[in-house]
């Protein structure tokens, strides 16, 4: 593997999860590594982990390139130090002011902090130009992304050297500004924050939210499984740190459910219990047996653009599709997917009057309040909501119940959904359901990051795909769904909650206008 000129020995401060992982990545790439931690038992554990994985990859011979030490002074022979100690500003400031003396320039000092200000850490040194962030993702030997964080004082040479070092480690570096959470931890915030609100407001349970996000959105892991994997303490700490550093940006406000888990000591996989209980088989929602698609007869689908792919699914299933009901032959169901919110009341009441009362009306509600829609019809007991925006993705359909809905119609709705090749997942009413809400806020957060100069759109998308394995970048998603639609979802959320947290970014408004013109 290519070496970065002049870097032979890399120092790593802190031998916990990240320090040990980064050390392993450096050993794989043939560097000498000096790994420091004040606690001998931590060093021993890290050493066992590194040896095991080197052996597994048949690279056991590289173990001799690892030196373990409890003393920071032993970092003197290194050309680059990557600090991965605890996420505490005072601790990092102290470590960097000591490293500044132990490792004179031109050695480079990097911090793996997830959320702290690299600029503030650099200010603790006499030579802040050689300080920058080098943010790996967990597990560091596996995940390809490294955010190289340009602090206010970081020199271009420092950034260039760290980029080359990341490449020499087989990683993909992206350069980001030094703003709270950098790219990935910042743009990913709504993934957790909106999921926590959905649970807190009783819209769906944690495992159903995960199921919708995974199977409907194509995410490798739902927000609850991911929080449990990361550690609820780490995740909540990142949220709290970002909230404090931004002087109370409402999008980053920590959620009481996270705090309750911390108080309970249920921190996720590492304590055996978080949102899921790992002592038992993980409580995946039951998936009913899939019947083969077999939609015979008519299906009514209104005109409108809010359920891309629905008509195709209906044709493929064998339905006769029409936007006008045939009085002689009532349809299995009627989907109302109004193109514009203003059209919805008249469309709904017209279908309500035209169809016999046993025909369920399945109304697209990613951008409208279902209870309001139900009030526009004479038979609210046959109106349920569905998320049209994500129906074309994955293999689940999110269906939204109102308390007025007549349960006797559930089998007919489920049959219609199943015949379209989708599994019905029922949730309670909440603005913008699950995926439209989470994804619109991800797109919004990405737009804010671009607006504020953290990175350009392409870099943000790359970072999210490589850093947290998103199936596509948030801005690619914005394009696919349509920025105008994303904006409409955000405005719906804003109108319902009247919280600044859902204010659409001005850049997103601009993109939506461009898309419309
Ligand atoms: P960890 O708790 O597993 O490890 C931290 C280590 O620092 C511990 O082994 C501890 O003994 C050691 N330590 C404590 N005081 C020290 C000192 N004075 N000098 C040197 N070492 C000291 O934590 P972690 O998850 O490995 O996180 C380390 C850093 O990496 C944090 O800044 C964190 O924000 C960042 N990070 C974490 C993740 C993650 O997913 N865990 C991902 C990216 C970045």
PDB file of C-alpha atoms in Angstrom, residues 197-205 209 426-431 433-434 437 497:
ATOM      1  CA  UNK A 197     -40.119  12.000  18.509  1.00  0.00           C
ATOM      2  CA  UNK A 198     -42.161   9.443  16.553  1.00  0.00           C
ATOM      3  CA  UNK A 199     -41.799   6.981  19.430  1.00  0.00           C
ATOM      4  CA  UNK A 200     -42.348   9.665  22.060  1.00  0.00           C
ATOM      5  CA  UNK A 201     -45.571  10.761  20.374  1.00  0.00           C
ATOM      6  CA  UNK A 202     -46.878   7.204  20.117  1.00  0.00           C
ATOM      7  CA  UNK A 203     -46.906   7.097  16.309  1.00  0.00           C
ATOM      8  CA  UNK A 204     -45.187   3.689  16.197  1.00  0.00           C
ATOM      9  CA  UNK A 205     -43.055   1.443  18.380  1.00  0.00           C
ATOM     10  CA  UNK A 209     -40.071   2.492  12.994  1.00  0.00           C
ATOM     11  CA  UNK A 426     -49.950   0.313  10.489  1.00  0.00           C
ATOM     12  CA  UNK A 427     -49.038   3.396  12.455  1.00  0.00           C
ATOM     13  CA  UNK A 428     -50.976   6.052  14.371  1.00  0.00           C
ATOM     14  CA  UNK A 429     -51.457   9.533  12.999  1.00  0.00           C
ATOM     15  CA  UNK A 430     -48.466  11.876  13.147  1.00  0.00           C
ATOM     16  CA  UNK A 431     -47.446  14.645  10.756  1.00  0.00           C
ATOM     17  CA  UNK A 433     -45.753   9.668   8.852  1.00  0.00           C
ATOM     18  CA  UNK A 434     -42.308   8.046   9.287  1.00  0.00           C
ATOM     19  CA  UNK A 437     -40.614  13.089   8.053  1.00  0.00           C
ATOM     20  CA  UNK A 497     -45.849  21.759  15.110  1.00  0.00           C
TER      21      UNK A 497
END
